Coordinates of C-alpha atoms in Angstrom, one line a residue:
M196 CA 149.6 146.5 -14.2
L197 CA 148.4 149.8 -15.6
P198 CA 147.6 148.5 -19.1
A199 CA 145.6 145.7 -17.6
I200 CA 143.6 148.1 -15.5
R201 CA 143.0 150.5 -18.4
A202 CA 141.9 147.5 -20.5
A203 CA 139.4 146.4 -17.8
I204 CA 138.0 150.0 -17.5
A205 CA 137.6 150.2 -21.2
E206 CA 135.8 146.9 -21.3
E207 CA 133.5 148.0 -18.5
L208 CA 132.7 151.2 -20.3
N209 CA 132.1 149.3 -23.5
N210 CA 129.7 146.9 -21.6
M211 CA 127.8 150.0 -20.3
G212 CA 127.2 151.1 -23.9
V213 CA 129.8 153.9 -23.9
A214 CA 131.2 154.4 -27.4
Q215 CA 134.9 154.0 -28.0
L216 CA 135.3 157.7 -28.8
E217 CA 133.6 158.7 -25.6
A218 CA 135.6 156.1 -23.6
A219 CA 138.8 157.5 -25.1
R220 CA 137.8 161.0 -24.0
L221 CA 136.9 159.8 -20.5
L222 CA 140.2 157.9 -20.1
D223 CA 142.2 160.7 -21.8
M224 CA 143.5 158.2 -24.5
T225 CA 143.2 157.9 -28.3
P226 CA 140.3 156.0 -29.8
S227 CA 142.8 153.6 -31.3
A228 CA 144.2 152.8 -27.9
I229 CA 140.7 151.9 -26.6
S230 CA 140.1 149.8 -29.7
Q231 CA 143.4 147.9 -29.0
Y232 CA 142.4 147.3 -25.4
L233 CA 139.0 146.0 -26.4
T234 CA 140.4 143.6 -29.0
G235 CA 143.2 142.3 -26.8
K236 CA 146.0 143.8 -28.9
R237 CA 147.1 146.1 -26.1
G238 CA 147.2 145.5 -22.3
Y239 CA 147.5 142.4 -20.4
R240 CA 144.6 140.0 -20.3
I241 CA 144.2 139.7 -16.6
V242 CA 140.8 138.8 -15.2
F243 CA 140.1 140.8 -12.1
E244 CA 137.8 139.4 -9.5
G245 CA 136.2 140.3 -6.2
E246 CA 136.8 143.7 -4.7
V247 CA 139.2 144.8 -7.5
K248 CA 136.6 144.0 -10.1
E249 CA 134.0 146.0 -8.1
S250 CA 136.4 149.0 -7.9
I251 CA 137.0 148.9 -11.6
N252 CA 133.2 148.7 -12.3
R253 CA 132.6 151.6 -9.8
L254 CA 135.2 153.7 -11.5
A255 CA 133.7 153.0 -14.9
Q256 CA 130.3 154.0 -13.6
D257 CA 131.7 157.2 -12.1
L258 CA 133.5 158.0 -15.3
K259 CA 130.3 157.6 -17.3
A260 CA 128.4 159.8 -14.9
G261 CA 131.1 162.5 -14.8
R262 CA 131.9 162.0 -11.2
V263 CA 135.7 161.5 -11.5
D264 CA 137.9 164.5 -10.7
D265 CA 141.3 162.7 -10.4
L266 CA 141.4 159.6 -12.6
A267 CA 145.1 158.9 -11.9
S268 CA 144.4 158.8 -8.1
R269 CA 141.5 156.4 -8.6
I270 CA 143.6 154.1 -10.8
C271 CA 146.5 154.3 -8.2
G272 CA 143.9 153.2 -5.6
I273 CA 143.0 150.1 -7.6
C274 CA 146.8 149.3 -8.1
A275 CA 147.3 149.5 -4.3
Q276 CA 144.2 147.2 -3.8
I277 CA 145.7 144.7 -6.2
R278 CA 149.1 144.8 -4.4
E279 CA 147.4 144.3 -1.0
E280 CA 145.4 141.3 -2.3
N281 CA 148.5 139.7 -3.7
Q282 CA 150.6 139.8 -0.5
P283 CA 151.2 136.4 0.9
G284 CA 149.9 136.0 4.4
D285 CA 148.5 138.7 6.6
A286 CA 150.3 141.5 8.4
C287 CA 150.7 139.4 11.6
E288 CA 152.4 136.6 9.7
R289 CA 154.8 139.0 8.0
E290 CA 155.8 140.6 11.4
A291 CA 156.5 137.3 13.0

């Protein structure tokens, strides 16, 4: 899931006008990795929607604005959000 999230963040940064070199610096990656994410050569092509997409967009905005202290923690939060959304049924159904 991590490559898909990184690809989505790179794409959001790109859509915000952030250069690939700057996106690489913000995400602590190489510029070639960012290029591969943006061209679909690296990372899964998963289309995120709803709250997950909003979280990815908010993270990209915060990265651009310099408001991210712990990138790994923010990405872990998005992963947890994805896992929660993909659980069949709600908690009450699972306990029954």
